Tab-separated table of C-alpha atoms and ligand atoms in Angstrom:
chain	number	residue	atom	x	y	z
A	1007	MET	CA	-0.296	86.960	43.556
A	1008	MET	CA	-2.213	84.586	45.758
A	1009	ASN	CA	-1.463	83.618	49.348
A	1010	LEU	CA	-3.247	80.394	50.217
A	1011	ILE	CA	-3.596	78.191	53.263
A	1012	PHE	CA	-4.586	74.533	52.876
A	1013	LEU	CA	-6.543	72.798	55.628
A	1014	GLY	CA	-7.717	69.209	55.569
A	1015	PRO	CA	-7.972	66.144	57.801
A	1016	PRO	CA	-5.485	63.285	57.579
A	1017	GLY	CA	-6.520	61.134	54.619
A	1018	ALA	CA	-7.895	64.039	52.558
A	1019	GLY	CA	-4.947	63.691	50.159
A	1020	LYS	CA	-3.590	67.143	50.928
A	1021	GLY	CA	-0.068	66.219	49.755
A	1022	THR	CA	-1.302	65.174	46.308
A	1023	LEU	CA	-3.665	68.144	46.086
A	1024	ALA	CA	-0.878	70.559	47.031
A	1025	ALA	CA	1.372	69.098	44.313
A	1026	ARG	CA	-1.405	69.569	41.728
A	1027	ALA	CA	-2.086	73.112	42.967
A	1028	VAL	CA	1.639	73.953	42.625
A	1029	ASP	CA	1.427	72.940	38.933
A	1030	ILE	CA	-1.727	74.943	38.310
A	1031	LEU	CA	-0.878	78.110	40.220
A	1032	LYS	CA	2.956	78.099	39.904
A	1033	LEU	CA	3.323	78.922	43.580
A	1034	PRO	CA	5.711	77.365	46.100
A	1035	HIS	CA	4.300	74.742	48.461
A	1036	ILE	CA	5.456	75.662	51.947
A	1037	SER	CA	4.936	73.068	54.654
A	1038	THR	CA	6.083	73.350	58.251
A	1039	GLY	CA	7.671	69.894	57.953
A	1040	ALA	CA	9.897	71.097	55.091
A	1041	ILE	CA	10.684	74.360	56.928
A	1042	PHE	CA	11.783	72.413	60.032
A	1043	ARG	CA	13.919	70.040	57.937
A	1044	SER	CA	15.680	72.826	56.065
A	1045	ALA	CA	16.288	74.872	59.246
A	1046	ILE	CA	17.823	71.778	60.851
A	1047	ALA	CA	19.962	71.110	57.766
A	1048	ALA	CA	21.132	74.756	57.706
A	1049	LYS	CA	22.140	74.507	61.399
A	1050	SER	CA	20.855	78.064	61.988
A	1051	PRO	CA	20.275	79.057	65.647
A	1052	LEU	CA	16.543	78.391	65.197
A	1053	GLY	CA	17.327	75.132	63.371
A	1054	LEU	CA	19.423	73.879	66.270
A	1055	LYS	CA	16.626	74.801	68.654
A	1056	VAL	CA	14.071	72.894	66.512
A	1057	LYS	CA	16.355	69.868	66.353
A	1058	ALA	CA	16.654	69.801	70.151
A	1059	ILE	CA	12.844	70.042	70.528
A	1060	ILE	CA	12.136	67.309	67.963
A	1061	ASP	CA	14.908	65.044	69.314
A	1062	ALA	CA	13.260	65.328	72.736
A	1063	GLY	CA	10.013	64.105	71.156
A	1064	LYS	CA	8.238	67.397	71.829
A	1065	LEU	CA	6.113	69.606	69.588
A	1066	VAL	CA	7.748	72.748	68.243
A	1067	ASP	CA	6.223	75.677	70.153
A	1068	ASP	CA	4.162	78.448	68.552
A	1069	ALA	CA	6.805	81.171	68.918
A	1070	THR	CA	9.528	79.132	67.170
A	1071	THR	CA	7.181	77.901	64.439
A	1072	ILE	CA	5.930	81.441	63.791
A	1073	GLU	CA	9.493	82.781	63.555
A	1074	LEU	CA	10.483	80.099	61.044
A	1075	VAL	CA	7.374	80.595	58.900
A	1076	LYS	CA	7.962	84.350	58.905
A	1077	GLU	CA	11.552	83.843	57.689
A	1078	ARG	CA	10.416	81.395	55.005
A	1079	LEU	CA	7.669	83.687	53.670
A	1080	ALA	CA	10.208	86.517	53.378
A	1081	GLN	CA	12.226	84.526	50.799
A	1082	ASP	CA	12.037	85.580	47.149
A	1083	ASP	CA	10.036	82.644	45.782
A	1084	ALA	CA	7.194	83.343	48.243
A	1085	LYS	CA	6.814	86.987	47.187
A	1086	LYS	CA	4.513	86.061	44.278
A	1087	GLY	CA	2.345	83.952	46.581
A	1088	TYR	CA	2.394	80.636	48.401
A	1089	ILE	CA	0.516	77.530	49.422
A	1090	LEU	CA	0.942	77.144	53.160
A	1091	ASP	CA	0.343	73.685	54.581
A	1092	GLY	CA	0.531	72.645	58.234
A	1093	PHE	CA	0.420	76.258	59.410
A	1094	PRO	CA	-1.393	77.855	61.144
A	1095	ARG	CA	-2.553	75.111	63.481
A	1096	THR	CA	-3.703	77.338	66.328
A	1097	ILE	CA	-5.486	80.686	66.683
A	1098	PRO	CA	-2.352	82.415	68.103
A	1099	GLN	CA	-0.455	81.193	65.005
A	1100	ALA	CA	-3.241	82.499	62.731
A	1101	GLU	CA	-3.198	85.873	64.491
A	1102	ALA	CA	0.593	86.097	64.227
A	1103	LEU	CA	0.448	85.227	60.514
A	1104	ALA	CA	-2.050	88.052	59.923
A	1105	GLY	CA	0.613	90.402	61.330
A	1106	PHE	CA	3.232	89.609	58.675
A	1107	SER	CA	1.370	88.287	55.639
A	1108	LYS	CA	-1.960	88.899	53.968
A	1109	VAL	CA	-3.848	85.648	53.470
A	1110	ASP	CA	-6.106	85.684	50.387
A	1111	LYS	CA	-7.965	82.388	50.757
A	1112	VAL	CA	-8.088	79.432	53.112
A	1113	VAL	CA	-9.009	76.230	51.316
A	1114	ASN	CA	-10.719	73.696	53.544
A	1115	PHE	CA	-10.427	70.273	51.853
A	1116	ASP	CA	-13.053	68.531	53.879
A	1117	LEU	CA	-13.816	64.873	54.143
A	1118	PRO	CA	-16.374	63.287	56.481
A	1119	ASP	CA	-14.996	60.946	59.144
A	1120	SER	CA	-16.146	57.675	57.576
A	1121	PRO	CA	-14.115	57.972	54.329
A	1122	VAL	CA	-11.107	59.120	56.366
A	1123	LEU	CA	-11.371	55.944	58.428
A	1124	GLU	CA	-11.769	53.865	55.259
A	1125	ARG	CA	-8.794	55.496	53.492
A	1126	LEU	CA	-6.367	55.512	56.410
A	1127	GLY	CA	-7.636	52.336	58.056
A	1128	GLY	CA	-6.980	50.471	54.778
A	1129	ARG	CA	-3.344	51.503	54.558
A	1130	ARG	CA	-0.872	48.611	54.454
A	1131	VAL	CA	2.903	48.774	54.273
A	1132	CYS	CA	5.587	46.263	53.324
A	1133	ARG	CA	7.833	45.695	56.309
A	1134	LYS	CA	10.816	44.986	54.058
A	1135	CYS	CA	10.735	47.520	51.182
A	1136	GLY	CA	8.238	50.070	52.550
A	1137	PHE	CA	5.865	49.852	49.560
A	1138	ASN	CA	2.366	51.192	50.312
A	1139	TYR	CA	-0.789	49.229	49.624
A	1140	HIS	CA	-4.460	49.741	50.405
A	1141	ALA	CA	-6.689	46.909	51.540
A	1142	LEU	CA	-9.560	48.106	49.305
A	1143	PHE	CA	-8.083	50.296	46.557
A	1144	ASN	CA	-4.700	48.690	45.917
A	1145	PRO	CA	-4.270	45.357	47.693
A	1146	PRO	CA	-1.246	43.123	47.107
A	1147	LYS	CA	-2.025	40.148	44.805
A	1148	LYS	CA	-1.621	37.746	47.705
A	1149	GLU	CA	-2.951	38.951	51.049
A	1150	GLY	CA	-0.207	39.931	53.488
A	1151	VAL	CA	2.605	39.439	50.947
A	1152	CYS	CA	4.411	42.226	49.053
A	1153	ASP	CA	4.167	41.973	45.222
A	1154	ALA	CA	7.527	43.696	44.839
A	1155	CYS	CA	9.741	41.854	47.312
A	1156	GLY	CA	7.737	39.095	48.999
A	1157	GLY	CA	8.045	40.874	52.373
A	1158	GLU	CA	5.309	40.926	54.988
A	1159	VAL	CA	2.564	43.501	54.393
A	1160	TYR	CA	1.255	44.823	57.707
A	1161	ILE	CA	-0.785	47.613	59.359
A	1162	ARG	CA	1.296	50.291	61.040
A	1163	ASP	CA	0.205	51.161	64.599
A	1164	ASP	CA	-0.644	54.666	63.314
A	1165	ASP	CA	-3.149	53.212	60.851
A	1166	LYS	CA	-5.026	51.005	63.312
A	1167	PRO	CA	-8.657	52.094	63.835
A	1168	GLU	CA	-8.191	53.541	67.359
A	1169	ALA	CA	-5.105	55.496	66.250
A	1170	VAL	CA	-6.810	56.862	63.124
A	1171	GLN	CA	-9.843	57.861	65.205
A	1172	LYS	CA	-7.558	59.648	67.666
A	1173	ARG	CA	-5.657	61.537	64.917
A	1174	LEU	CA	-8.962	62.618	63.448
A	1175	GLU	CA	-10.233	63.870	66.817
A	1176	VAL	CA	-7.029	65.857	67.377
A	1177	TYR	CA	-7.393	67.387	63.906
A	1178	ARG	CA	-11.070	68.311	64.423
A	1179	ASP	CA	-10.378	69.832	67.874
A	1180	GLN	CA	-7.416	71.821	66.602
A	1181	THR	CA	-8.860	72.955	63.301
A	1182	ALA	CA	-12.496	73.710	64.085
A	1183	PRO	CA	-11.567	77.063	65.733
A	1184	LEU	CA	-9.402	77.974	62.710
A	1185	ILE	CA	-12.258	77.216	60.329
A	1186	ASP	CA	-14.505	79.587	62.304
A	1187	PHE	CA	-11.729	82.183	62.507
A	1188	TYR	CA	-11.253	82.301	58.727
A	1189	ARG	CA	-14.925	81.872	57.885
A	1190	LYS	CA	-15.729	84.991	59.938
A	1191	LYS	CA	-13.094	86.893	57.961
A	1192	GLY	CA	-14.768	85.740	54.726
A	1193	LEU	CA	-11.620	83.902	53.573
A	1194	LEU	CA	-12.736	80.280	53.847
A	1195	VAL	CA	-13.422	78.225	50.719
A	1196	ASP	CA	-14.839	74.720	51.233
A	1197	VAL	CA	-13.814	72.022	48.764
A	1198	ASP	CA	-15.284	68.535	49.106
A	1199	ALA	CA	-12.356	66.080	49.152
A	1200	SER	CA	-14.560	62.969	48.810
A	1201	PRO	CA	-14.472	62.417	45.016
A	1202	GLU	CA	-11.471	61.135	43.064
A	1203	VAL	CA	-8.523	63.518	42.902
A	1204	ASP	CA	-9.151	65.001	39.381
A	1205	LYS	CA	-12.654	65.979	40.416
A	1206	VAL	CA	-11.391	67.534	43.664
A	1207	VAL	CA	-8.796	69.513	41.681
A	1208	GLY	CA	-11.578	70.679	39.310
A	1209	ASN	CA	-13.701	71.830	42.242
A	1210	PHE	CA	-10.684	73.591	43.724
A	1211	LYS	CA	-10.133	75.539	40.468
A	1212	ILE	CA	-13.790	76.529	40.305
A	1213	ALA	CA	-13.786	77.565	43.985
A	1214	LEU	CA	-10.751	79.794	43.422
A	1215	GLY	CA	-11.983	81.133	40.098
A	1216	VAL	CA	-8.935	79.757	38.251
A	1217	ARG	CA	-9.658	79.543	34.523
A	1218	GLN	CA	-9.975	76.020	33.153
A	1219	ILE	CA	-7.136	75.252	30.751
B	2793	ZN	ZN1	8.113	44.803	49.739
């Protein structure tokens, strides 16, 4: 059994890394986004509350988030362990979590700011079919034109340099206290997320002491 928390800035590839970790460790990947979506779909009292909060464009408060995570971790598939992603985001959330689940390791997939800016700032999307490109790593054959459908390839507002910088600052402000919190408890494991994904996965396995297959 292994209860894990994944931390990492936007652009660290946490989604891909979590999918690979699920394969390796055979644990469920539990993200707050998925918890919110399934609570909304189930129309439970908490789900209806979350829907109202999200529809109003607000952030789901700590108490509601904690309650939903607690319910999710009590389900059968999470009894053999879990990979928690997007929670905790605040110290009160981390303290609440300690009250209902024992965290074994907190994996900090870190990436310096400049590669984050390069990865996210290079993101391009087709306006018509939604296909994702990258200005440096995977550009369309003809600049500004989608290979698949001929639609316009553009930069989303979220991926513009000022917006990426802002997201990164929010992440650093929010997460720095959590990193200290878990480091002091001796639970933090740092994994450099700069190299290509196979190498990061290899470093993750070594850091967790998972046998190489
Ligand atoms: Zn397209």
